[in-house]
mmCIF file of C-alpha atoms in Angstrom:
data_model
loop_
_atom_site.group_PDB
_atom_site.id
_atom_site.type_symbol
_atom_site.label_atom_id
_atom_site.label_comp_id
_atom_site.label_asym_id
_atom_site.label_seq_id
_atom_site.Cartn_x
_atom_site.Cartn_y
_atom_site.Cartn_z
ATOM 1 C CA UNK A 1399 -18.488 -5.708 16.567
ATOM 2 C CA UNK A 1400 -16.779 -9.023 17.137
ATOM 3 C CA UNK A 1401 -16.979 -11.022 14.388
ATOM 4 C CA UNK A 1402 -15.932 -10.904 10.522
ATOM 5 C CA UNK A 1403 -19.483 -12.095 9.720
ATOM 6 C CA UNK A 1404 -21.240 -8.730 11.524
ATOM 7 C CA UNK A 1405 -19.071 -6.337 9.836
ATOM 8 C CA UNK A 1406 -21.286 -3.855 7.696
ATOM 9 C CA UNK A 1407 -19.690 -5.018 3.866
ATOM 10 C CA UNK A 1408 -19.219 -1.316 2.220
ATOM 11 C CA UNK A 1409 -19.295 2.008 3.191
ATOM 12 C CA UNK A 1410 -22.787 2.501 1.817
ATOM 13 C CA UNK A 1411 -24.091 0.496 4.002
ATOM 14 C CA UNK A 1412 -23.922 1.050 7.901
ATOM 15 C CA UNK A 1413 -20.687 1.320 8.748
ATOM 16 C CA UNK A 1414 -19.988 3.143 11.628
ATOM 17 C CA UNK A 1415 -17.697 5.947 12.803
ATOM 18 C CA UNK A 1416 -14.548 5.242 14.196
ATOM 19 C CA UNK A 1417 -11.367 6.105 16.162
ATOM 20 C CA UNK A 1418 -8.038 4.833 14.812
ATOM 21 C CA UNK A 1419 -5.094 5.401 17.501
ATOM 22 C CA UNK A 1420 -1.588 5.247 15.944
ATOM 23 C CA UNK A 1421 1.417 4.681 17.977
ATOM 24 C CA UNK A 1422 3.839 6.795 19.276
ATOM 25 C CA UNK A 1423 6.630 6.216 16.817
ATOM 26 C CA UNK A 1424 4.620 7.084 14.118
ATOM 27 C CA UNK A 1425 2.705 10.209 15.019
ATOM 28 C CA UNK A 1426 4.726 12.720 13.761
ATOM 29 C CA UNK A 1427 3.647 11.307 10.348
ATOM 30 C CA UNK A 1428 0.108 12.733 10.882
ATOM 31 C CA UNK A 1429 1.251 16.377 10.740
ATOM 32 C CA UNK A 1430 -0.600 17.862 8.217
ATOM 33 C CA UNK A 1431 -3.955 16.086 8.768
ATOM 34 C CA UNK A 1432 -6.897 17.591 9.657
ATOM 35 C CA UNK A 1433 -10.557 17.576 10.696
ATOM 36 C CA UNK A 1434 -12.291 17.281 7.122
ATOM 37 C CA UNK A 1435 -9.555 15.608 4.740
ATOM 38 C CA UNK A 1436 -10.278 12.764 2.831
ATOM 39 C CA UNK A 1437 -8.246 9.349 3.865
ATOM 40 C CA UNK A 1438 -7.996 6.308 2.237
ATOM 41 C CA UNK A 1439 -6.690 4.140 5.603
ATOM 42 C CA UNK A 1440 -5.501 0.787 4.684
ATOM 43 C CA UNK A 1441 -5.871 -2.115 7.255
ATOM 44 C CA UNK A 1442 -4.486 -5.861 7.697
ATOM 45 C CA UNK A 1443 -7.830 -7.921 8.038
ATOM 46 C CA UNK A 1444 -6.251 -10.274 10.543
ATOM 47 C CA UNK A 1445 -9.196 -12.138 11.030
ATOM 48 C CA UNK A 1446 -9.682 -12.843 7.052
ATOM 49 C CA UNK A 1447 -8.535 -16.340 5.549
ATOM 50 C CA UNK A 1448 -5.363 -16.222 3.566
ATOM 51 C CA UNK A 1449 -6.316 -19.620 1.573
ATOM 52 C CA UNK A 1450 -9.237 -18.508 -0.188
ATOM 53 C CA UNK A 1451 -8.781 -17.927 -3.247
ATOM 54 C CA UNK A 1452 -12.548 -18.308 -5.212
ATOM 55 C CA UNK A 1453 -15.167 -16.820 -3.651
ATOM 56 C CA UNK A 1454 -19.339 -16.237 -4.150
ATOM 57 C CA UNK A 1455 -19.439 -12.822 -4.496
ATOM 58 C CA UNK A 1456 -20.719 -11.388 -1.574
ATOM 59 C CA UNK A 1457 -21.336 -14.839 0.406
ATOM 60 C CA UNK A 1458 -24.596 -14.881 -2.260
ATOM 61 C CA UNK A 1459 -24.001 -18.745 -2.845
ATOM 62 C CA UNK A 1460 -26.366 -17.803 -5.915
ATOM 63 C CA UNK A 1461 -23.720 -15.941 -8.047
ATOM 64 C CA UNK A 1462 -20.805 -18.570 -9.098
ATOM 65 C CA UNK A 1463 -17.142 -18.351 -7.558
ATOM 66 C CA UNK A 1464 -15.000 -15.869 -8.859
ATOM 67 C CA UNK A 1465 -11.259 -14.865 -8.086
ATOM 68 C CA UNK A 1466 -11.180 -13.009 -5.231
ATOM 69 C CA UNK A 1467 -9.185 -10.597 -7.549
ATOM 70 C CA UNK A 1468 -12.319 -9.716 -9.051
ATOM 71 C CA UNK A 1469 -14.148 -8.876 -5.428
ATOM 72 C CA UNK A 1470 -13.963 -7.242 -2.825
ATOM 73 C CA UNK A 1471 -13.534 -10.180 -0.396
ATOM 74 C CA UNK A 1472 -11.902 -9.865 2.991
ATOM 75 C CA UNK A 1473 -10.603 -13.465 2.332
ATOM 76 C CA UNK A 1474 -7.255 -13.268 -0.006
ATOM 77 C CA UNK A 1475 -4.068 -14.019 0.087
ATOM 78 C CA UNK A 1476 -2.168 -10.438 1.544
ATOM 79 C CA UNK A 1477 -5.830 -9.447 3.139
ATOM 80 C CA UNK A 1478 -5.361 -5.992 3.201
ATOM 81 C CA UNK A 1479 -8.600 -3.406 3.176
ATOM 82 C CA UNK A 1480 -8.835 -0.040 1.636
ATOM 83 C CA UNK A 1481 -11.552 2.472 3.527
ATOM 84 C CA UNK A 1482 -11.569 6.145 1.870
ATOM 85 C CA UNK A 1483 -13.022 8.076 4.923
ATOM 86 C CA UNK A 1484 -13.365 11.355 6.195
ATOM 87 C CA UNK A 1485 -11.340 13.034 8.915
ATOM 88 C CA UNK A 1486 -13.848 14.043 11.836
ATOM 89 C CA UNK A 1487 -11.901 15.181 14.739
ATOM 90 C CA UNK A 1488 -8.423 14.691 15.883
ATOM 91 C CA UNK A 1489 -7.224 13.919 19.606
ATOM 92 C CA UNK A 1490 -3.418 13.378 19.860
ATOM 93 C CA UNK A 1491 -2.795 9.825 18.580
ATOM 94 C CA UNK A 1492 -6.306 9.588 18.130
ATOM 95 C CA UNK A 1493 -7.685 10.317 14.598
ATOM 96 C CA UNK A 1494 -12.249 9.649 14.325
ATOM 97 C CA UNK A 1495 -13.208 8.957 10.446
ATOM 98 C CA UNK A 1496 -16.485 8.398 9.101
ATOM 99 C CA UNK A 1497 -17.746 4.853 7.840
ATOM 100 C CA UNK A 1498 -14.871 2.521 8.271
ATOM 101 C CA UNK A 1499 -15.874 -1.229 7.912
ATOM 102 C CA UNK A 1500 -13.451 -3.101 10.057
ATOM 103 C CA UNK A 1501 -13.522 -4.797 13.384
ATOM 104 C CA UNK A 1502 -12.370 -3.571 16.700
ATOM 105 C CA UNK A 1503 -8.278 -3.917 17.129
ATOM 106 C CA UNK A 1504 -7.667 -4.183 13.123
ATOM 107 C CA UNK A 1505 -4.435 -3.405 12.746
ATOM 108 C CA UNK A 1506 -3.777 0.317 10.391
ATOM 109 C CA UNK A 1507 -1.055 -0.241 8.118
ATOM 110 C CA UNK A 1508 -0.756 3.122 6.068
ATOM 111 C CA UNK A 1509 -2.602 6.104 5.677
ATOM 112 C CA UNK A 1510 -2.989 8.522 2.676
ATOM 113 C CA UNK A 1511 -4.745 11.462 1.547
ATOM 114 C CA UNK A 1512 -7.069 10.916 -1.097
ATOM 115 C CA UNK A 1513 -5.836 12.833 -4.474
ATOM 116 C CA UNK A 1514 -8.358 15.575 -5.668
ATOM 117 C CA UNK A 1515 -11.000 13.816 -7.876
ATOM 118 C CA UNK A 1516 -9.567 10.382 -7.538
ATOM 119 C CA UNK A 1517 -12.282 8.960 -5.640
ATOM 120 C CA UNK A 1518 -15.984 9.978 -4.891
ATOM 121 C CA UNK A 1519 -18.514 8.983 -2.576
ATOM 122 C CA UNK A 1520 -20.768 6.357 -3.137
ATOM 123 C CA UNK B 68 13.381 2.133 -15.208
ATOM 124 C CA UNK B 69 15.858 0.990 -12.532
ATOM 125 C CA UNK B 70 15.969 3.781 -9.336
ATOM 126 C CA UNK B 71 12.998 4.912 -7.634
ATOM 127 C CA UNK B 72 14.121 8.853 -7.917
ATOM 128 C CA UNK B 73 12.981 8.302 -11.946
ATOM 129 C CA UNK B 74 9.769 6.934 -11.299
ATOM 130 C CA UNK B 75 6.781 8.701 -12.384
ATOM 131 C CA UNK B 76 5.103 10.184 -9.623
ATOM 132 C CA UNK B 77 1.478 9.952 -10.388
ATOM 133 C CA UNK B 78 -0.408 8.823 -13.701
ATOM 134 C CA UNK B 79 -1.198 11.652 -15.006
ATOM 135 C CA UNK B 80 2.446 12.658 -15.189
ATOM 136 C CA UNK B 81 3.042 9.954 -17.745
ATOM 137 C CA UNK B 82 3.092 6.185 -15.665
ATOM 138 C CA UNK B 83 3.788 3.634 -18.580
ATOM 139 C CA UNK B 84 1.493 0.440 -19.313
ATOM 140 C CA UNK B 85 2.898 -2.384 -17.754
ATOM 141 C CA UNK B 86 2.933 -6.492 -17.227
ATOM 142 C CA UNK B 87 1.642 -7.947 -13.886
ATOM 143 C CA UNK B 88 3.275 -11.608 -13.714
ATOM 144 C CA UNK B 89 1.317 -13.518 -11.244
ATOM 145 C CA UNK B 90 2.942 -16.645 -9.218
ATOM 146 C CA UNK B 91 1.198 -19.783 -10.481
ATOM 147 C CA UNK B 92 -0.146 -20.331 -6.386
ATOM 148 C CA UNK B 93 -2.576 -17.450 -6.851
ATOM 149 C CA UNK B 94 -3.656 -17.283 -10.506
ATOM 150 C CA UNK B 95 -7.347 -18.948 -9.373
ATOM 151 C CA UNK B 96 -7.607 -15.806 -7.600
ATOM 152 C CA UNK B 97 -7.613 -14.033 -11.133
ATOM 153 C CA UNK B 98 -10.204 -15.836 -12.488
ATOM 154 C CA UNK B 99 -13.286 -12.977 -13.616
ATOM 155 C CA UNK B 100 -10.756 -10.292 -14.169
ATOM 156 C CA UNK B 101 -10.845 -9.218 -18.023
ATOM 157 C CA UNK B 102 -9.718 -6.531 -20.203
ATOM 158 C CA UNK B 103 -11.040 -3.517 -19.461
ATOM 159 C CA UNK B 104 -11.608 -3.848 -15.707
ATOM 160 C CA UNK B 105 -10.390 -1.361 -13.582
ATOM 161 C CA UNK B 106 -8.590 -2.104 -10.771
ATOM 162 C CA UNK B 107 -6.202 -0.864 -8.440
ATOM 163 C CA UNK B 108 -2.954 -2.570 -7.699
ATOM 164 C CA UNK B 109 -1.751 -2.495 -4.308
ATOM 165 C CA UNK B 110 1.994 -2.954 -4.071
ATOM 166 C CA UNK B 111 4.919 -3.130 -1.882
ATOM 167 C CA UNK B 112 7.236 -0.574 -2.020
ATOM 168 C CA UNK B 113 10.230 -2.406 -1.051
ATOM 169 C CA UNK B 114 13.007 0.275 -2.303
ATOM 170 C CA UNK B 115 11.309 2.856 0.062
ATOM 171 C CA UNK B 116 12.444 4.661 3.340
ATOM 172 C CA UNK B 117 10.243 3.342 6.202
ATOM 173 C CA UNK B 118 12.180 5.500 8.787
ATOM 174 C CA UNK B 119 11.214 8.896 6.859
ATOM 175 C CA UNK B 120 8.154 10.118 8.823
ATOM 176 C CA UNK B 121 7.863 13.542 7.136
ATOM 177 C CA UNK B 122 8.958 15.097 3.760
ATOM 178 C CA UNK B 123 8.718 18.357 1.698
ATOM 179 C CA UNK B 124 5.692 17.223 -0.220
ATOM 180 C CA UNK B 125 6.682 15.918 -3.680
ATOM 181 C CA UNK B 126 10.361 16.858 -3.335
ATOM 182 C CA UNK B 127 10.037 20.440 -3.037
ATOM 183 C CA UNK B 128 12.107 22.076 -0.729
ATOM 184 C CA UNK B 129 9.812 25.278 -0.923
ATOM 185 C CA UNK B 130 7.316 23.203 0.738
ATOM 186 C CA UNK B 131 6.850 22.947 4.286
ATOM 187 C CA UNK B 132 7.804 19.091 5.919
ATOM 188 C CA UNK B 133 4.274 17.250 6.223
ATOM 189 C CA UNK B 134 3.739 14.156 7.852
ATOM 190 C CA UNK B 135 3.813 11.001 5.335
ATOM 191 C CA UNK B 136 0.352 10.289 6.140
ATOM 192 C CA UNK B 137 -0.628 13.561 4.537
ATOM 193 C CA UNK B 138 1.020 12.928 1.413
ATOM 194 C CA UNK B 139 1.663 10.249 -1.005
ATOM 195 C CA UNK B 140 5.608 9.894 -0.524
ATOM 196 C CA UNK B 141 6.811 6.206 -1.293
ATOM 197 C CA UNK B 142 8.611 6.793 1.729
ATOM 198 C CA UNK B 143 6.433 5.305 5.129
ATOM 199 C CA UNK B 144 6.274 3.402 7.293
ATOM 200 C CA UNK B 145 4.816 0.742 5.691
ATOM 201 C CA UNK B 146 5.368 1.411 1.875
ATOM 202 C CA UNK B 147 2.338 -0.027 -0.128
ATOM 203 C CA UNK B 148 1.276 2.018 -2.892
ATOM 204 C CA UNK B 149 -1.960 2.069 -4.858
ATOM 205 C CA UNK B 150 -2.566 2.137 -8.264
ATOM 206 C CA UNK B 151 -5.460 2.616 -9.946
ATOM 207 C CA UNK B 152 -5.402 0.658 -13.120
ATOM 208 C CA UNK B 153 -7.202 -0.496 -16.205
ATOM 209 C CA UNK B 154 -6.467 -4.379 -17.594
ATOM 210 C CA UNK B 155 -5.477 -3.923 -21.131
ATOM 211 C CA UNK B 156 -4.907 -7.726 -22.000
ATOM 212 C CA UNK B 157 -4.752 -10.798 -20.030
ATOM 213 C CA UNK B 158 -2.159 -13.923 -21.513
ATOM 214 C CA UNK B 159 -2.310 -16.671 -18.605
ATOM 215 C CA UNK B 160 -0.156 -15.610 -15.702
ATOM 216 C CA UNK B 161 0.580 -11.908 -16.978
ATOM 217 C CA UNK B 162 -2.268 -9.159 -16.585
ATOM 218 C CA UNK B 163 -1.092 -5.925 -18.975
ATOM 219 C CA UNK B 164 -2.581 -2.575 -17.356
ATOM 220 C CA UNK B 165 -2.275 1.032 -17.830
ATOM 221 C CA UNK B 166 -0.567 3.634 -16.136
ATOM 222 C CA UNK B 167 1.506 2.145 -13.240
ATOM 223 C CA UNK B 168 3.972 4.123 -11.504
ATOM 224 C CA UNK B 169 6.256 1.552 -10.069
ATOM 225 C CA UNK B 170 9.327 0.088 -10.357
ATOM 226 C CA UNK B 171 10.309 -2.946 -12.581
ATOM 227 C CA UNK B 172 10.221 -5.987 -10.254
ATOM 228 C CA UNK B 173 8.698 -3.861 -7.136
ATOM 229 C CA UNK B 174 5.949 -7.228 -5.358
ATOM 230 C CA UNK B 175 2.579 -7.030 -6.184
ATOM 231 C CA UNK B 176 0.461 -7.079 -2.905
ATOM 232 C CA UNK B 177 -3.251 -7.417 -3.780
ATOM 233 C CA UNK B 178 -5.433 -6.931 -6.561
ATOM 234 C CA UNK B 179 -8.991 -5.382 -5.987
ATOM 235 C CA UNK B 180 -11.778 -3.927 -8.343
ATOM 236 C CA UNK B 181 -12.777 -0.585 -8.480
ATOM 237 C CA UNK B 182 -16.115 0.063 -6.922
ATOM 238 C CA UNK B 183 -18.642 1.555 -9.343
ATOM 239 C CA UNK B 184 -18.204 5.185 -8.932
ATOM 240 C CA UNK B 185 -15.534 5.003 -6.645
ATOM 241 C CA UNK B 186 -12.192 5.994 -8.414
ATOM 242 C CA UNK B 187 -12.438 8.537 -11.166
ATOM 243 C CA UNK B 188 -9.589 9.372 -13.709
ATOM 244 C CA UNK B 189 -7.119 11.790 -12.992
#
């Protein structure tokens, strides 16, 4: 993937599995994750536009602009993504998750574990 | 509330409704939100620790040190916390919503809705 545009739009449909590599100063703040926990992994979408602030939901130029508030649009102004995932395997700074919609070299800004029953698949 | 040591820690531990003021540069954005949405409220944590890399998880000394990422410490590297929310009442810039555990004055990062199914109640 290269471009905003290609990126699969929700988990539900496509998205791939990926590795997320953290940086030395930070890894000690993985201890305690493992191979089958539930993430949520929250990214800067660097590549998103920071002036929008009305959108068509879903680029469907059909459905009238709404707040971007009210969607899930990578375009906003503090463009930052939330991707609950799965935990597949773990290599040193490496970390693979299931189904993360985001483009190669998106930057990871915080990970947490998902609280039990707070969110389900979809 | 006025120190981050007396902040709820999740919502089911008693979070209190609260008032979301918006800066008039991004109130388009809110446009489609109404009462009874559910959200989540992503915000900046700005009176956390963003050297601590592990803790005893919520305070308890008992507990073994885990690494932030495996827990939901305010303290991280980069502090944004997530709140799942309802909107009780909207009056122009100010968007009333249930259950936030944050500090009075703490900035408000993004705004996104809940995907259906997604977050359940804890």
């Amino acid at each position: 993937m290269s471009e905003l545009e290609t990126a699969p739009r929700q988990g539900d449909e496509g998205a791939p599995d990926v590795w997320i590599e953290f940086e030395p100063d930070v890894l000690e703040a993985l201890q305690g994750v493992r191979a089958g926990d539930r993430l949520v992994i929250l990214t800067w979408l660097d590549r998103a536009d920071r002036d929008v602030l009305t959108v068509h939901p879903r680029g469907d130029t059909a459905r009238p602009r709404t707040g971007v508030f009210a969607t899930r649009s990578h375009h906003r102004p503090n463009p930052i993504g939330l991707h609950p995932v799965q935990v597949l395997e773990i290599e040193g700074p490496r970390v693979k998750v299931s189904s993360l919609e985001a483009l190669d070299g998106t930057p990871i800004l915080d990970v947490k574990p998902l609280l039990e029953g707070e969110i389900t698949d979809r």
